[in-house]
């Protein structure tokens, strides 16, 4: 939370912002002896055997891990990321508290229920626990590196090796994205940088469906080797986001509807996605959404109160009981990071003007009939392989239906027999009851010897009914 707030210069007072910025990469480090022991235990060898040089002072220290610079014996400069000792129990304890708070709020606060707060906390708990396994981060980094291999927009460092607790990766040369003074000194085009950053975000979400979800300034650097054509550098790929194809299409269509100021279509898209409960006044919802979102259109970042608008949108979601899927909250968090970074780099950036062609092209590609044909062609081998089993499956299905039909016939006959048995039982009950009452009536009006016989016959009738 502190890292997220540290990107919001528009919300946080400067003195508090300065302190929050320390959470990005300047958390108090653990000792060199602990780092050395953890590396040697994890790698199964001595520090001297693995590295030609291992610097005592950490380059950066964050909440989950800290980073030391080092050199391999072949001369390559590397960074060594080491998970903090005993951090897992602390995280588990923290999330036990958060989970309790989430459940407490869901019971009492309607907005918390609408946001599926407990599910969001559970998802985030899993995300944070995954950060403790550096093999997952290594795999994410390699995937991101593959996605942007040869890109002029972003560079992802190479991972050389990884265990659960230690990862060794290429050392990069660059400046944090928040180091505006360096960019000015090198004569970098900050407007171009901001455009690249936004394009990278949309590329990750819509082209790759694999987006960096922890883009605070401690994890985003700018190459300084070539100031005329600088690239972004992505670090710490521990938290990555993915969405379903349908969610991506819904989000893209929603954003495009906002850009086009078509709020009726926006609400229709949200309704089709199943986020609007039955009985909602969609006309009123459209009016409220237009009132809140319209000021965003065609305005540069420095004229937008993005966080304020986002809060108003969330308030609308609460009032109209909109069901926001929990998986979208990670994307919203990332969008807040990206908007904050873009605001710092180039406040005059027109985010909607840049986004429109990207979204239009992606939606056109998704809706293109040729893509449907290509997708069908890709699935055709699986369909053909499945077709060979079709006759056997049909025979099995017919056999199953035949057995089911026979079972249903048997059940029907048994039900009919049961029905007849019940009717017959009722007749016997009526006869026995009538006979019992009639015999008792005769007994009450007869001399003693005959009365005894009538009573005996009455109980004989009852015994007959019980036994039959």
Short mmCIF file of C-alpha atoms in Angstrom, two decimals, residues 389-399:
data_model
loop_
_atom_site.label_atom_id
_atom_site.label_comp_id
_atom_site.label_asym_id
_atom_site.label_seq_id
_atom_site.Cartn_x
_atom_site.Cartn_y
_atom_site.Cartn_z
CA UNK A 389 -13.64 -41.32 -30.83
CA UNK A 390 -17.06 -39.99 -31.88
CA UNK A 391 -18.60 -43.31 -33.06
CA UNK A 392 -17.64 -45.07 -29.84
CA UNK A 393 -18.92 -42.14 -27.80
CA UNK A 394 -22.21 -42.19 -29.72
CA UNK A 395 -22.59 -45.94 -29.14
CA UNK A 396 -21.84 -45.46 -25.44
CA UNK A 397 -24.33 -42.60 -25.28
CA UNK A 398 -27.05 -44.61 -27.04
CA UNK A 399 -26.36 -47.58 -24.80
#
